[in-house]
């Protein structure tokens, strides 16, 4: 199985999503992930088959282990402006954006998708593996902010339907007068299903394909998932393909590309730092403002997240693999994620951090795998074209 994340098979004491029994029924190979029992792959379809099916048809992912939450109150925007570098005042209602939670040193506590539902109401999704720490961080930061309340959402499941046929699968389940054609990438809206259940649909995902992330009441999740899978265009997809899909899309995985010692500038995520928040003379400054702005203005960061591809055949570089200059002696970085790419004829690709000035695209370097030095080239990400729906 090709993957850049290792999955353990022990099951004791794990949480279960509302779809757990369905995963088992479908032949899911259940493994621990972020405290939950989750399917890594399903019987009758390999990791590579699952990956390619999502790229060409529609894949259904259970991502209910991720933390959904709500932030409400008159000071909700001010709070977000303290813990993230993104401008949520200017964001239109019904629109979401990727951002990062920042600690006082400008390090990334977690990456997050935040949707503005109204002026004082925001919907937040953060990573499952960081749920406890994120909760503690947000509650701690809220102690200094009045009129803002953060609440975990525990009665809803979260499903991701990804791939070029995703809209063809979802549309027949919506009430007759509702359309997906005017729901564009980054937008979120409430829809009514034919059975009367209301779902919140965001046109977003973790694969680089068109698709939806759908929040639905727990007691309706099973019937809805089964209805999606009844369509021959849809197959259930597990964690292994989810990881290789996000790697091809050039997306970060917390704990690999991102951590509390890494700033968004170093992580090549400067685009989440809104231009309107880069010269704050009055009002709220985001955590780590001085350090991050120094990196932007004076280029004081020492390393940068990069993408690479192999220039020869060989075993994939994994997390922690050292990166060297062509002399084979001077270490200049390390790999954070690496795998063979199912979409690129199993060409080995990956991400890592490389010291300046050796982090420019087109630079030839070496990775040390099993005591062998293998040539790589730094390249632009994503590794495969994105297909976000923009109308």
Short mmCIF file of C-alpha atoms in Angstrom, two decimals:
data_model
loop_
_atom_site.label_atom_id
_atom_site.label_comp_id
_atom_site.label_asym_id
_atom_site.label_seq_id
_atom_site.Cartn_x
_atom_site.Cartn_y
_atom_site.Cartn_z
CA UNK A 1 0.00 0.00 0.00
CA UNK A 2 1.38 3.42 -0.96
CA UNK A 3 1.09 6.04 1.70
CA UNK A 4 3.03 8.71 3.56
CA UNK A 5 1.19 8.24 6.85
CA UNK A 6 1.58 5.03 8.85
CA UNK A 7 -1.60 3.49 10.26
CA UNK A 8 -1.63 1.22 13.33
CA UNK A 9 -4.15 -1.64 13.57
CA UNK A 10 -4.92 -1.61 17.32
CA UNK A 11 -8.61 -0.93 18.11
CA UNK A 12 -9.02 -0.76 21.91
CA UNK A 13 -10.78 2.25 23.47
CA UNK A 14 -11.54 4.15 20.27
CA UNK A 15 -14.41 6.50 19.48
CA UNK A 16 -16.78 5.57 16.66
CA UNK A 17 -18.51 7.81 14.13
CA UNK A 18 -22.18 7.41 13.25
CA UNK A 19 -21.07 5.49 10.14
CA UNK A 20 -18.81 3.00 11.91
CA UNK A 21 -21.07 -0.01 11.38
CA UNK A 22 -21.48 0.91 7.71
CA UNK A 23 -17.70 0.98 7.28
CA UNK A 24 -17.47 -2.50 8.77
CA UNK A 25 -20.35 -3.75 6.61
CA UNK A 26 -18.57 -2.41 3.51
CA UNK A 27 -15.40 -4.27 4.43
CA UNK A 28 -13.45 -1.34 5.78
CA UNK A 29 -10.06 -2.17 7.27
CA UNK A 30 -10.55 -0.27 10.52
CA UNK A 31 -7.55 1.38 12.18
CA UNK A 32 -7.02 3.95 14.96
CA UNK A 33 -6.82 7.52 13.71
CA UNK A 34 -7.02 10.60 15.95
CA UNK A 35 -8.72 8.54 18.66
CA UNK A 36 -11.34 7.09 16.30
CA UNK A 37 -11.79 3.77 14.55
CA UNK A 38 -11.60 4.73 10.87
CA UNK A 39 -11.36 2.84 7.55
CA UNK A 40 -7.96 2.95 5.86
CA UNK A 41 -9.12 1.01 2.77
CA UNK A 42 -12.16 -1.10 1.80
CA UNK A 43 -12.34 -4.75 0.78
CA UNK A 44 -12.41 -5.23 -2.97
CA UNK A 45 -10.61 -2.00 -3.85
CA UNK A 46 -6.96 -1.18 -3.39
CA UNK A 47 -5.55 2.11 -2.22
CA UNK A 48 -4.56 2.98 -5.79
CA UNK A 49 -8.00 2.04 -7.15
CA UNK A 50 -9.67 4.18 -4.47
CA UNK A 51 -7.39 7.10 -5.31
CA UNK A 52 -8.00 6.91 -9.06
CA UNK A 53 -11.76 6.44 -8.60
CA UNK A 54 -11.93 9.72 -6.69
CA UNK A 55 -9.97 11.51 -9.41
CA UNK A 56 -12.35 10.21 -12.13
CA UNK A 57 -15.74 9.69 -10.46
CA UNK A 58 -16.88 10.34 -6.85
CA UNK A 59 -15.43 9.20 -3.55
CA UNK A 60 -17.25 9.32 -0.22
CA UNK A 61 -15.15 10.01 2.87
CA UNK A 62 -16.32 9.91 6.48
CA UNK A 63 -14.60 12.88 8.14
CA UNK A 64 -16.89 13.02 11.16
CA UNK A 65 -13.88 12.66 13.43
CA UNK A 66 -12.95 16.26 12.61
CA UNK A 67 -13.97 18.94 15.09
CA UNK A 68 -16.92 21.07 13.99
CA UNK A 69 -17.62 24.12 16.12
CA UNK A 70 -19.47 27.43 16.25
CA UNK A 71 -18.22 30.88 17.21
CA UNK A 72 -20.88 33.48 17.95
CA UNK A 73 -21.08 36.93 19.48
CA UNK A 74 -20.50 40.62 18.81
CA UNK A 75 -16.75 40.16 19.26
CA UNK A 76 -16.47 37.00 17.16
CA UNK A 77 -14.55 38.81 14.41
CA UNK A 78 -12.19 40.48 16.89
CA UNK A 79 -11.48 37.10 18.43
CA UNK A 80 -10.75 35.53 15.05
CA UNK A 81 -8.52 38.48 14.22
CA UNK A 82 -6.46 37.71 17.32
CA UNK A 83 -6.00 33.98 16.72
CA UNK A 84 -5.80 34.00 12.89
CA UNK A 85 -4.14 36.33 10.32
CA UNK A 86 -7.15 36.35 7.98
CA UNK A 87 -9.61 39.23 7.50
CA UNK A 88 -13.05 37.91 8.44
CA UNK A 89 -14.62 41.36 8.51
CA UNK A 90 -14.39 41.60 4.73
CA UNK A 91 -15.46 38.01 4.11
CA UNK A 92 -18.97 37.74 2.66
CA UNK A 93 -21.65 35.72 4.50
CA UNK A 94 -21.87 32.16 3.22
CA UNK A 95 -18.19 32.09 2.24
CA UNK A 96 -15.45 30.08 3.90
CA UNK A 97 -11.68 30.25 3.74
CA UNK A 98 -8.69 28.28 4.90
CA UNK A 99 -6.76 29.90 7.73
CA UNK A 100 -4.47 28.97 10.62
CA UNK A 101 -4.74 29.27 14.38
CA UNK A 102 -1.64 31.03 15.71
CA UNK A 103 0.07 30.85 19.09
CA UNK A 104 1.73 33.95 20.62
CA UNK A 105 4.98 33.12 18.80
CA UNK A 106 3.31 32.93 15.40
CA UNK A 107 3.47 29.14 15.30
CA UNK A 108 0.59 27.17 13.80
CA UNK A 109 -1.66 25.55 16.40
CA UNK A 110 -3.79 24.07 13.61
CA UNK A 111 -5.03 24.75 10.11
CA UNK A 112 -8.74 25.42 9.89
CA UNK A 113 -11.61 26.11 7.51
CA UNK A 114 -13.77 28.98 8.78
CA UNK A 115 -17.07 30.02 7.20
CA UNK A 116 -18.82 33.31 7.89
CA UNK A 117 -22.50 32.49 8.35
CA UNK A 118 -23.46 36.00 9.38
CA UNK A 119 -21.78 39.05 10.89
CA UNK A 120 -21.55 37.48 14.34
CA UNK A 121 -21.75 33.76 13.53
CA UNK A 122 -18.94 31.53 12.22
CA UNK A 123 -18.68 27.82 11.48
CA UNK A 124 -15.25 26.28 12.11
CA UNK A 125 -13.70 22.93 11.17
CA UNK A 126 -10.38 21.87 12.67
CA UNK A 127 -8.33 18.68 12.64
CA UNK A 128 -9.34 15.61 14.58
CA UNK A 129 -5.86 14.90 15.90
CA UNK A 130 -5.70 18.41 17.37
CA UNK A 131 -9.24 18.52 18.80
CA UNK A 132 -8.35 18.52 22.49
CA UNK A 133 -5.49 20.98 22.12
CA UNK A 134 -7.51 23.25 19.82
CA UNK A 135 -10.35 23.32 22.33
CA UNK A 136 -8.01 24.25 25.16
CA UNK A 137 -6.32 26.89 23.01
CA UNK A 138 -9.56 28.55 21.90
CA UNK A 139 -11.09 28.52 25.38
CA UNK A 140 -7.90 29.98 26.84
CA UNK A 141 -7.76 32.75 24.23
CA UNK A 142 -11.45 33.52 24.80
CA UNK A 143 -10.84 34.37 28.45
CA UNK A 144 -9.65 37.83 27.40
CA UNK A 145 -12.54 38.44 24.96
CA UNK A 146 -16.07 39.40 25.98
CA UNK A 147 -19.18 38.75 23.87
CA UNK A 148 -17.78 35.76 21.98
CA UNK A 149 -18.78 32.16 22.62
CA UNK A 150 -17.16 29.05 21.13
CA UNK A 151 -19.18 25.82 21.13
CA UNK A 152 -18.21 22.36 19.81
CA UNK A 153 -20.86 20.80 17.55
CA UNK A 154 -21.29 17.20 18.68
CA UNK A 155 -24.64 16.21 17.16
CA UNK A 156 -23.62 16.38 13.49
CA UNK A 157 -21.57 14.14 11.21
CA UNK A 158 -19.33 15.42 8.43
CA UNK A 159 -19.07 13.67 5.05
CA UNK A 160 -16.85 14.62 2.13
CA UNK A 161 -18.04 13.78 -1.38
CA UNK A 162 -15.15 14.41 -3.76
CA UNK A 163 -14.52 14.04 -7.47
CA UNK A 164 -15.73 15.23 -10.88
CA UNK A 165 -19.04 13.36 -10.50
CA UNK A 166 -19.75 14.62 -6.97
CA UNK A 167 -22.43 17.08 -8.09
CA UNK A 168 -24.14 14.38 -10.19
CA UNK A 169 -24.37 12.19 -7.10
CA UNK A 170 -25.59 14.84 -4.66
CA UNK A 171 -28.08 16.70 -6.86
CA UNK A 172 -30.71 13.89 -7.16
CA UNK A 173 -30.97 13.73 -3.36
CA UNK A 174 -31.89 17.41 -2.99
CA UNK A 175 -35.46 18.68 -2.90
CA UNK A 176 -36.72 19.38 -6.42
CA UNK A 177 -36.24 23.17 -6.55
CA UNK A 178 -32.62 23.35 -5.33
CA UNK A 179 -29.50 23.76 -7.48
CA UNK A 180 -25.78 23.26 -6.98
CA UNK A 181 -24.74 25.18 -10.09
CA UNK A 182 -24.60 28.51 -8.25
CA UNK A 183 -22.73 27.11 -5.24
CA UNK A 184 -19.13 27.95 -6.02
CA UNK A 185 -15.85 26.81 -4.49
CA UNK A 186 -15.53 28.14 -0.95
CA UNK A 187 -19.24 28.79 -0.46
CA UNK A 188 -21.52 27.06 2.06
CA UNK A 189 -25.31 26.83 2.03
CA UNK A 190 -28.17 24.94 3.68
CA UNK A 191 -30.09 22.49 1.48
CA UNK A 192 -33.16 20.34 2.03
CA UNK A 193 -33.09 16.66 1.10
CA UNK A 194 -36.11 14.88 -0.39
CA UNK A 195 -36.72 13.20 2.98
CA UNK A 196 -37.04 16.62 4.67
CA UNK A 197 -33.63 16.61 6.39
CA UNK A 198 -31.61 19.83 6.18
CA UNK A 199 -27.90 19.61 5.41
CA UNK A 200 -25.17 22.26 5.33
CA UNK A 201 -23.11 21.93 2.17
CA UNK A 202 -19.71 23.55 1.58
CA UNK A 203 -18.11 23.32 -1.86
CA UNK A 204 -14.65 22.41 -0.64
CA UNK A 205 -12.46 19.44 0.16
CA UNK A 206 -9.02 17.95 0.68
CA UNK A 207 -8.36 16.39 -2.73
CA UNK A 208 -8.01 19.21 -5.25
CA UNK A 209 -11.14 17.98 -7.03
CA UNK A 210 -14.59 19.52 -7.17
CA UNK A 211 -16.61 18.29 -4.23
CA UNK A 212 -18.58 18.96 -1.10
CA UNK A 213 -18.18 18.74 2.66
CA UNK A 214 -21.60 18.02 4.12
CA UNK A 215 -22.64 18.52 7.74
CA UNK A 216 -25.70 16.45 8.65
CA UNK A 217 -27.45 15.43 11.91
CA UNK A 218 -25.96 12.23 13.32
CA UNK A 219 -29.28 10.40 13.22
CA UNK A 220 -29.62 11.09 9.47
CA UNK A 221 -26.02 10.37 8.45
CA UNK A 222 -26.38 6.63 7.81
CA UNK A 223 -29.39 6.90 5.49
CA UNK A 224 -27.75 9.78 3.63
CA UNK A 225 -24.44 7.94 3.19
CA UNK A 226 -26.24 4.85 1.92
CA UNK A 227 -28.17 6.98 -0.58
CA UNK A 228 -24.92 8.48 -1.88
CA UNK A 229 -23.38 5.01 -2.20
CA UNK A 230 -26.43 3.68 -4.03
CA UNK A 231 -25.24 5.74 -6.99
CA UNK A 232 -22.88 3.65 -9.13
CA UNK A 233 -20.63 6.69 -9.54
CA UNK A 234 -19.76 6.62 -5.82
CA UNK A 235 -17.41 4.41 -3.84
CA UNK A 236 -16.40 4.64 -0.17
CA UNK A 237 -12.83 5.87 0.22
CA UNK A 238 -10.52 5.41 3.20
CA UNK A 239 -7.65 7.20 4.90
CA UNK A 240 -4.89 5.86 2.63
CA UNK A 241 -6.32 7.45 -0.52
CA UNK A 242 -7.31 10.58 1.38
CA UNK A 243 -3.65 11.12 2.25
CA UNK A 244 -2.26 10.46 -1.23
CA UNK A 245 -4.94 12.68 -2.78
CA UNK A 246 -4.09 15.60 -0.49
CA UNK A 247 -0.37 15.11 -1.15
CA UNK A 248 -0.90 15.32 -4.92
CA UNK A 249 -2.99 18.45 -4.30
CA UNK A 250 -0.05 20.03 -2.43
CA UNK A 251 -2.03 20.36 0.80
CA UNK A 252 -0.61 20.30 4.30
CA UNK A 253 -1.14 17.65 6.96
CA UNK A 254 -0.89 18.90 10.53
CA UNK A 255 1.95 17.22 12.39
CA UNK A 256 3.84 16.77 9.13
CA UNK A 257 3.98 20.07 7.20
CA UNK A 258 2.58 22.16 10.06
CA UNK A 259 3.35 22.43 13.77
CA UNK A 260 3.55 24.98 16.58
CA UNK A 261 7.13 25.92 15.68
CA UNK A 262 6.30 26.74 12.06
CA UNK A 263 4.86 30.06 10.90
CA UNK A 264 2.51 30.43 7.91
CA UNK A 265 5.32 32.19 6.03
CA UNK A 266 7.67 29.24 6.46
CA UNK A 267 4.82 26.89 5.52
CA UNK A 268 4.32 28.74 2.20
CA UNK A 269 0.88 29.82 3.40
CA UNK A 270 1.44 33.57 3.31
CA UNK A 271 -1.75 33.88 1.24
CA UNK A 272 -3.83 33.22 4.39
CA UNK A 273 -2.37 36.45 5.82
CA UNK A 274 -4.78 39.02 4.42
CA UNK A 275 -3.14 42.17 3.02
CA UNK A 276 -5.54 44.27 5.09
CA UNK A 277 -4.07 42.72 8.25
CA UNK A 278 -0.41 43.25 7.44
CA UNK A 279 -0.17 46.89 8.48
CA UNK A 280 -2.24 47.17 11.63
CA UNK A 281 -1.71 50.56 13.28
CA UNK A 282 -4.78 50.25 15.49
CA UNK A 283 -7.20 47.52 16.45
CA UNK A 284 -6.47 43.82 16.89
CA UNK A 285 -3.15 42.33 15.83
CA UNK A 286 -2.93 38.58 15.29
CA UNK A 287 -0.77 36.40 17.50
CA UNK A 288 2.89 36.49 16.48
CA UNK A 289 2.33 39.63 14.38
CA UNK A 290 5.83 41.10 14.81
CA UNK A 291 7.64 37.86 13.96
CA UNK A 292 5.45 37.03 10.97
CA UNK A 293 5.58 40.54 9.51
CA UNK A 294 9.36 40.57 9.93
CA UNK A 295 9.50 37.37 7.90
CA UNK A 296 7.28 38.87 5.19
CA UNK A 297 9.01 42.25 5.00
CA UNK A 298 12.63 41.30 5.70
CA UNK A 299 12.72 37.64 4.59
CA UNK A 300 14.12 36.57 7.96
CA UNK A 301 12.76 33.01 7.80
CA UNK A 302 15.45 30.42 7.21
CA UNK A 303 13.51 27.66 5.49
CA UNK A 304 10.42 27.18 3.35
CA UNK A 305 7.97 24.38 2.58
CA UNK A 306 8.63 22.97 -0.88
CA UNK A 307 7.40 20.25 -3.21
CA UNK A 308 9.69 17.80 -4.95
CA UNK A 309 9.63 14.94 -7.44
CA UNK A 310 12.08 12.10 -7.95
CA UNK A 311 14.41 12.12 -10.95
CA UNK A 312 14.97 8.37 -10.74
CA UNK A 313 13.23 5.24 -9.50
CA UNK A 314 13.63 4.16 -5.91
CA UNK A 315 11.86 3.76 -2.57
CA UNK A 316 9.78 6.73 -1.46
CA UNK A 317 11.23 9.18 1.02
CA UNK A 318 9.24 9.26 4.26
CA UNK A 319 8.72 11.76 7.04
CA UNK A 320 12.06 12.79 8.51
CA UNK A 321 14.17 11.76 5.52
CA UNK A 322 17.17 14.08 5.20
CA UNK A 323 17.67 16.33 2.18
CA UNK A 324 21.19 17.15 0.96
CA UNK A 325 22.92 19.37 -1.56
CA UNK A 326 24.28 17.58 -4.66
CA UNK A 327 27.60 17.11 -2.83
CA UNK A 328 25.83 14.52 -0.68
CA UNK A 329 27.35 15.96 2.48
CA UNK A 330 25.62 19.26 3.24
CA UNK A 331 22.22 18.73 4.86
CA UNK A 332 19.73 21.45 3.88
CA UNK A 333 16.33 20.10 4.87
CA UNK A 334 14.01 17.22 5.61
CA UNK A 335 10.98 15.49 4.12
CA UNK A 336 7.60 15.94 5.81
CA UNK A 337 5.45 13.75 3.50
CA UNK A 338 6.41 11.43 0.68
CA UNK A 339 4.72 8.80 -1.45
CA UNK A 340 4.38 7.36 -4.92
CA UNK A 341 1.75 9.30 -6.88
CA UNK A 342 -1.03 7.09 -8.32
CA UNK A 343 -1.99 9.87 -10.75
CA UNK A 344 1.57 10.27 -12.07
CA UNK A 345 2.40 6.63 -12.88
CA UNK A 346 3.72 6.11 -9.35
CA UNK A 347 6.34 8.84 -9.65
CA UNK A 348 7.64 9.57 -6.15
CA UNK A 349 6.62 13.01 -4.91
CA UNK A 350 6.69 14.76 -1.58
CA UNK A 351 6.89 17.87 0.53
CA UNK A 352 9.54 19.08 2.91
CA UNK A 353 11.39 22.05 4.34
CA UNK A 354 14.57 23.31 2.70
CA UNK A 355 16.93 26.05 3.85
CA UNK A 356 17.31 29.23 1.83
CA UNK A 357 18.63 29.82 -0.80
CA UNK A 358 18.31 26.19 -1.87
CA UNK A 359 14.49 26.16 -1.89
CA UNK A 360 13.85 27.59 -5.36
CA UNK A 361 11.91 25.64 -7.98
CA UNK A 362 14.15 23.75 -10.36
CA UNK A 363 16.84 23.19 -7.72
CA UNK A 364 18.36 19.69 -7.79
CA UNK A 365 18.93 18.06 -4.40
CA UNK A 366 19.29 14.59 -2.88
CA UNK A 367 17.23 12.56 -0.41
CA UNK A 368 18.84 9.87 1.70
CA UNK A 369 16.73 6.69 1.64
CA UNK A 370 18.08 3.40 3.00
CA UNK A 371 21.63 4.74 2.92
CA UNK A 372 21.26 5.71 -0.73
CA UNK A 373 21.23 9.24 -2.10
CA UNK A 374 18.47 9.71 -4.67
CA UNK A 375 18.14 12.82 -6.90
CA UNK A 376 15.07 15.06 -6.60
CA UNK A 377 13.97 18.31 -8.21
CA UNK A 378 12.03 21.02 -6.40
CA UNK A 379 8.78 21.71 -8.27
CA UNK A 380 5.63 23.79 -8.11
CA UNK A 381 2.64 22.46 -6.20
CA UNK A 382 0.03 21.12 -6.68
CA UNK A 383 1.53 18.11 -8.42
CA UNK A 384 -1.67 17.54 -10.41
CA UNK A 385 -4.12 20.18 -11.72
CA UNK A 386 -6.87 21.36 -9.35
CA UNK A 387 -10.49 21.23 -10.50
CA UNK A 388 -12.32 23.55 -8.12
CA UNK A 389 -15.76 24.62 -9.33
CA UNK A 390 -15.86 28.35 -9.95
CA UNK A 391 -18.82 28.45 -12.34
#
